[in-house]
Amino acid sequence: MKDFLAKRDKGQLLIQRNRRLKENLLRPMQLSVSEDGYIHYGDKVMLVSPDHPETEADLFLPGDLSLCMTPDEIKAHLSNELEVPCGLSAAQTKIPVGRNTFTILCAAGEVIGQVLRYGQNFRLGITGGFDDRMLYLSSDHRTLLKSSKRSWLQEVFLTHEDSYLNCWQAAFLHPQLRLEYEGSPVPANTKILITHCHTNRGLVAHRHLSLRTYFGQEAEVAAHTYLDSHRVEKPKNHWMLVTGAPRKDLSTMLDLPKPPAEDTRALEQEREQVSDPGARSTPDARGCVPQCTLPM
């Protein structure tokens, strides 16, 4: 009984250690706000796989999915620290917390605050809500002993080792314009491709392959490039670097209301003309052009 009370007072009980780990992973985080609309080194962002219709499977995880660090379920119950290497998954959450907030880090001596450009190496680091930890998004070639859990493709993981396996590049979405946009700034909150430099494989979210994680059912994340019949990357390879919203009542740019589409504006104008007959009597510019007749 004395040992139990002593461990409880020191916070060494299993339930206390497990609670601290979960609190750190779910700690609210503040994303960087992009003033010029571009991504910069040092920005804190969320990696989001945009929602798209899944045509290759009947059961899949819908909605926008954010890339999250996912410690092993059994090890998470037995420790209050992050395991290394640590797994990843894609979850239906739009709130920036410790497990899904990444930092754009330099890879070759770039300056913090410098604009990230297409074709430029960068690293993605995450603290998991801890103040003294930094893990890097990494990947390596698939082997018989090392691959993703469900698809058996190239694994994506988090590690504390700083190496070329941490380097990634952003590519323009359309392949015909990709070379033209090489060296241009990477826009925030826009669909892009994220490719691993060492293996040239694209980051992908498998919505149809679910994983049982410490936080529930989530989708598998791997490194593989899916191409359609036109040699264009499929939507499962699309990602967005989501930044924070300038409004204090919103957490990310995904929470901002979308502007009305052009066709919606046209319908609204037609409704206004029907409701206001006087507006329809205004002569059109084409009606002011004199009609020319050919001589007989």
Coordinates of C-alpha atoms in Angstrom, one line a residue:
M1 CA 0.0 0.0 0.0
K2 CA 2.9 2.3 0.8
D3 CA 4.5 1.7 -2.6
F4 CA 1.2 2.5 -4.3
L5 CA 0.8 5.8 -2.4
A6 CA 4.5 6.7 -3.1
K7 CA 4.1 6.0 -6.8
R8 CA 0.8 8.0 -6.9
D9 CA 2.4 11.0 -5.2
K10 CA 5.3 10.9 -7.8
G11 CA 2.9 10.4 -10.7
Q12 CA 4.4 7.1 -11.6
L13 CA 1.2 5.1 -11.8
L14 CA 0.4 3.6 -15.2
I15 CA -2.9 5.5 -15.5
Q16 CA -1.1 8.8 -14.6
R17 CA 1.7 8.2 -17.1
N18 CA -0.9 7.3 -19.8
R19 CA -2.9 10.4 -19.0
R20 CA 0.1 12.7 -19.4
L21 CA 0.9 11.2 -22.9
K22 CA -2.6 11.7 -24.1
E23 CA -2.8 15.2 -22.7
N24 CA 0.4 16.1 -24.6
L25 CA -0.8 14.6 -27.9
L26 CA -4.1 16.4 -27.7
R27 CA -2.7 19.7 -26.4
P28 CA -4.2 22.6 -28.5
M29 CA -1.6 24.1 -30.9
Q30 CA -1.5 27.4 -32.7
L31 CA -0.9 27.3 -36.5
S32 CA 1.1 30.0 -38.3
V33 CA -0.9 32.6 -40.2
S34 CA 0.3 33.3 -43.7
E35 CA 0.2 37.0 -44.5
D36 CA 1.3 36.6 -48.2
G37 CA -0.5 33.3 -48.9
Y38 CA 2.7 31.2 -49.1
I39 CA 4.4 28.6 -47.0
H40 CA 7.6 29.6 -45.2
Y41 CA 10.3 27.8 -43.3
G42 CA 9.4 27.7 -39.7
D43 CA 5.7 27.7 -40.3
K44 CA 3.5 25.5 -38.2
V45 CA 0.9 23.8 -40.4
M46 CA -1.4 20.8 -40.7
L47 CA -1.0 18.2 -43.5
V48 CA -4.5 17.6 -44.8
S49 CA -5.7 15.1 -47.4
P50 CA -8.6 16.9 -49.1
D51 CA -12.0 15.1 -49.3
H52 CA -12.6 13.3 -52.6
P53 CA -15.0 10.5 -53.7
E54 CA -13.4 7.0 -53.3
T55 CA -14.3 4.9 -56.4
E56 CA -12.1 1.9 -55.7
A57 CA -13.7 0.8 -52.4
D58 CA -17.2 0.7 -50.8
L59 CA -16.0 1.4 -47.3
F60 CA -13.7 4.3 -46.7
L61 CA -13.1 7.2 -44.3
P62 CA -14.7 10.4 -45.8
G63 CA -14.0 14.0 -45.2
D64 CA -10.7 15.9 -44.9
L65 CA -8.1 13.8 -43.2
S66 CA -5.1 15.3 -41.3
L67 CA -1.8 13.5 -40.9
C68 CA -1.3 12.5 -37.3
M69 CA 1.4 10.8 -35.2
T70 CA 0.1 7.5 -33.9
P71 CA 2.0 5.7 -31.2
D72 CA 1.6 2.0 -30.8
E73 CA -1.6 1.3 -28.8
I74 CA 0.0 -1.1 -26.3
K75 CA 3.1 0.9 -25.8
A76 CA 1.1 4.1 -25.3
H77 CA -0.7 2.5 -22.3
L78 CA 2.6 1.5 -20.7
S79 CA 4.6 4.7 -21.2
N80 CA 4.4 8.5 -20.8
E81 CA 6.9 9.2 -23.6
L82 CA 6.8 8.8 -27.4
E83 CA 8.2 5.7 -28.9
V84 CA 10.9 6.0 -31.6
P85 CA 10.2 5.2 -34.4
C86 CA 6.6 6.3 -34.2
G87 CA 3.8 5.5 -36.6
L88 CA 1.5 7.8 -38.5
S89 CA -2.1 7.7 -39.6
A90 CA -4.8 10.0 -41.2
A91 CA -7.6 11.1 -38.9
Q92 CA -10.9 13.1 -39.3
T93 CA -9.8 16.1 -37.2
K94 CA -9.5 19.7 -38.2
I95 CA -8.4 21.0 -34.9
P96 CA -4.6 21.6 -34.5
V97 CA -3.3 19.6 -31.6
G98 CA 0.0 18.2 -30.6
R99 CA -0.3 15.0 -32.8
N100 CA -1.1 16.7 -36.1
T101 CA 0.8 20.0 -36.0
F102 CA 4.0 19.9 -38.1
T103 CA 6.8 22.5 -38.5
I104 CA 8.4 23.3 -41.9
L105 CA 12.1 22.8 -41.2
C106 CA 15.2 23.7 -43.3
A107 CA 17.1 20.9 -45.1
A108 CA 20.1 22.7 -46.6
G109 CA 20.8 25.8 -44.7
E110 CA 17.7 27.8 -45.6
V111 CA 16.8 30.8 -43.5
I112 CA 13.8 30.7 -41.1
G113 CA 11.1 32.8 -42.7
Q114 CA 12.2 32.2 -46.2
V115 CA 9.5 31.2 -48.7
L116 CA 9.3 27.5 -49.5
R117 CA 9.5 26.8 -53.3
Y118 CA 8.5 23.9 -55.5
G119 CA 11.4 21.5 -56.0
Q120 CA 13.1 22.7 -52.8
N121 CA 14.0 20.2 -50.1
F122 CA 12.4 20.6 -46.7
R123 CA 11.7 18.5 -43.6
L124 CA 8.6 18.1 -41.5
G125 CA 9.1 18.0 -37.8
I126 CA 6.6 17.4 -35.0
T127 CA 6.9 17.6 -31.2
G128 CA 3.7 15.8 -30.2
G129 CA 2.9 18.4 -27.6
F130 CA 6.3 17.9 -25.8
D131 CA 8.7 20.8 -25.3
D132 CA 11.9 18.9 -25.6
R133 CA 11.2 16.5 -28.4
M134 CA 11.4 16.8 -32.2
L135 CA 10.6 13.9 -34.6
Y136 CA 11.0 14.0 -38.3
L137 CA 8.7 12.6 -41.0
S138 CA 10.8 9.9 -42.7
S139 CA 10.5 7.0 -45.1
D140 CA 12.8 4.4 -46.7
H141 CA 12.6 1.6 -49.3
R142 CA 10.3 -1.3 -48.6
T143 CA 11.8 -4.5 -47.4
L144 CA 10.4 -7.9 -46.3
L145 CA 10.7 -6.9 -42.7
K146 CA 9.7 -3.2 -43.0
S147 CA 6.6 -2.0 -44.8
S148 CA 3.2 -0.4 -44.1
K149 CA 0.8 -2.5 -42.0
R150 CA -2.2 -2.9 -44.4
S151 CA -1.0 -2.2 -47.9
W152 CA 2.5 -3.6 -47.6
L153 CA 3.8 -0.6 -49.4
Q154 CA 6.6 1.8 -48.4
E155 CA 6.3 2.8 -44.8
V156 CA 6.2 6.3 -43.4
F157 CA 7.3 6.9 -39.9
L158 CA 8.6 9.5 -37.4
T159 CA 12.2 9.3 -36.1
H160 CA 14.6 11.5 -34.1
E161 CA 17.5 10.8 -36.5
D162 CA 18.4 13.7 -38.8
S163 CA 19.3 12.3 -42.3
Y164 CA 18.4 12.5 -46.0
L165 CA 15.5 10.2 -45.3
N166 CA 13.7 13.2 -43.7
C167 CA 13.8 15.3 -46.9
W168 CA 10.6 15.9 -48.9
Q169 CA 9.7 18.1 -51.9
A170 CA 6.5 19.9 -52.9
A171 CA 5.4 19.5 -56.6
F172 CA 2.8 21.3 -58.6
L173 CA -0.5 19.4 -59.0
H174 CA -0.7 19.3 -62.9
P175 CA 2.2 17.5 -64.6
Q176 CA 2.1 19.6 -67.7
L177 CA 2.7 22.8 -65.8
R178 CA 5.0 21.2 -63.2
L179 CA 8.3 22.2 -64.9
E180 CA 7.0 25.7 -65.4
Y181 CA 6.2 26.1 -61.7
E182 CA 9.6 24.8 -60.6
G183 CA 11.1 27.3 -58.2
S184 CA 7.8 29.2 -57.6
P185 CA 6.6 29.8 -54.0
V186 CA 4.4 27.0 -52.6
P187 CA 0.9 28.4 -51.8
A188 CA -0.8 27.7 -48.5
N189 CA -4.1 25.8 -48.3
T190 CA -3.8 24.6 -51.9
K191 CA -3.6 21.1 -53.3
I192 CA 0.0 20.0 -53.9
L193 CA 2.0 16.7 -54.1
I194 CA 4.5 15.8 -51.4
T195 CA 7.3 13.5 -52.7
H196 CA 10.0 11.7 -50.7
C197 CA 13.4 12.8 -52.0
H198 CA 15.3 9.5 -51.4
T199 CA 12.7 7.1 -52.9
N200 CA 10.7 9.5 -55.2
R201 CA 7.4 8.1 -53.8
G202 CA 4.5 10.4 -53.0
L203 CA 2.8 10.7 -49.6
V204 CA -0.6 8.9 -49.8
A205 CA -3.6 8.4 -47.5
H206 CA -5.3 5.1 -47.9
R207 CA -8.9 5.9 -46.9
H208 CA -10.1 2.4 -47.5
L209 CA -7.5 0.8 -45.2
S210 CA -8.4 1.5 -41.6
L211 CA -6.1 1.1 -38.6
R212 CA -7.1 0.6 -35.0
T213 CA -5.1 3.2 -33.1
Y214 CA -4.8 4.7 -29.7
F215 CA -7.5 7.3 -30.7
G216 CA -9.9 5.0 -32.6
Q217 CA -10.3 3.9 -36.3
E218 CA -8.1 6.0 -38.6
A219 CA -6.7 5.6 -42.2
E220 CA -3.3 4.2 -43.2
V221 CA -0.6 6.5 -44.5
A222 CA 2.2 5.3 -46.8
A223 CA 4.6 6.4 -49.5
H224 CA 3.4 5.4 -53.0
T225 CA 2.5 7.3 -56.2
Y226 CA -0.8 6.3 -57.8
L227 CA -1.2 7.3 -61.5
D228 CA -4.3 7.1 -63.6
S229 CA -4.5 6.2 -67.3
H230 CA -3.2 9.7 -68.2
R231 CA -0.1 9.4 -66.0
V232 CA -1.6 12.0 -63.5
E233 CA -1.4 11.5 -59.8
K234 CA -4.7 10.4 -58.3
P235 CA -6.5 12.4 -55.6
K236 CA -5.3 10.1 -52.8
N237 CA -1.8 11.7 -53.4
H238 CA -3.1 15.2 -53.0
W239 CA -2.3 17.2 -49.8
M240 CA -2.7 20.7 -48.5
L241 CA -0.4 22.6 -46.1
V242 CA -3.1 24.2 -44.0
T243 CA -2.2 27.4 -42.0
G244 CA -4.0 29.2 -39.3
A245 CA -6.9 31.6 -39.8
P246 CA -6.5 35.3 -39.1
R247 CA -9.8 35.4 -37.3
K248 CA -9.6 34.6 -33.6
D249 CA -12.8 32.5 -33.5
L250 CA -11.4 30.1 -36.2
S251 CA -8.5 27.7 -35.8
T252 CA -7.5 27.0 -39.5
M253 CA -8.2 28.3 -42.9
L254 CA -10.4 25.3 -43.5
D255 CA -12.9 26.8 -41.1
L256 CA -13.4 29.9 -43.2
P257 CA -16.7 30.1 -45.2
K258 CA -16.1 29.5 -48.9
P259 CA -17.1 32.4 -51.3
P260 CA -20.1 31.7 -53.6
A261 CA -19.3 30.1 -56.9
E262 CA -19.6 32.0 -60.2
D263 CA -22.6 30.1 -61.2
T264 CA -24.3 30.8 -57.9
R265 CA -23.7 34.5 -58.5
A266 CA -25.2 34.3 -61.9
L267 CA -28.3 32.7 -60.5
E268 CA -28.6 35.4 -57.9
Q269 CA -28.4 38.1 -60.6
E270 CA -31.2 36.4 -62.6
R271 CA -33.4 36.3 -59.5
E272 CA -32.8 40.0 -58.8
Q273 CA -33.8 40.8 -62.4
V274 CA -37.0 38.8 -62.1
S275 CA -37.9 40.4 -58.8
D276 CA -37.1 43.9 -60.2
P277 CA -38.7 44.4 -63.6
G278 CA -37.3 47.9 -64.0
A279 CA -33.8 46.5 -64.1
R280 CA -34.7 44.5 -67.2
S281 CA -35.8 47.6 -69.1
T282 CA -32.2 48.9 -69.1
P283 CA -30.9 48.9 -72.7
D284 CA -28.2 46.4 -73.4
A285 CA -25.0 47.5 -74.9
R286 CA -25.7 45.3 -77.9
G287 CA -29.1 47.0 -78.4
C288 CA -27.4 50.4 -78.9
V289 CA -25.4 49.2 -81.9
P290 CA -27.2 50.4 -85.1
Q291 CA -28.3 47.7 -87.4
C292 CA -26.7 47.8 -90.9
T293 CA -28.6 46.7 -93.9
L294 CA -27.1 45.7 -97.2
P295 CA -28.2 47.6 -100.3
M296 CA -30.6 45.7 -102.5

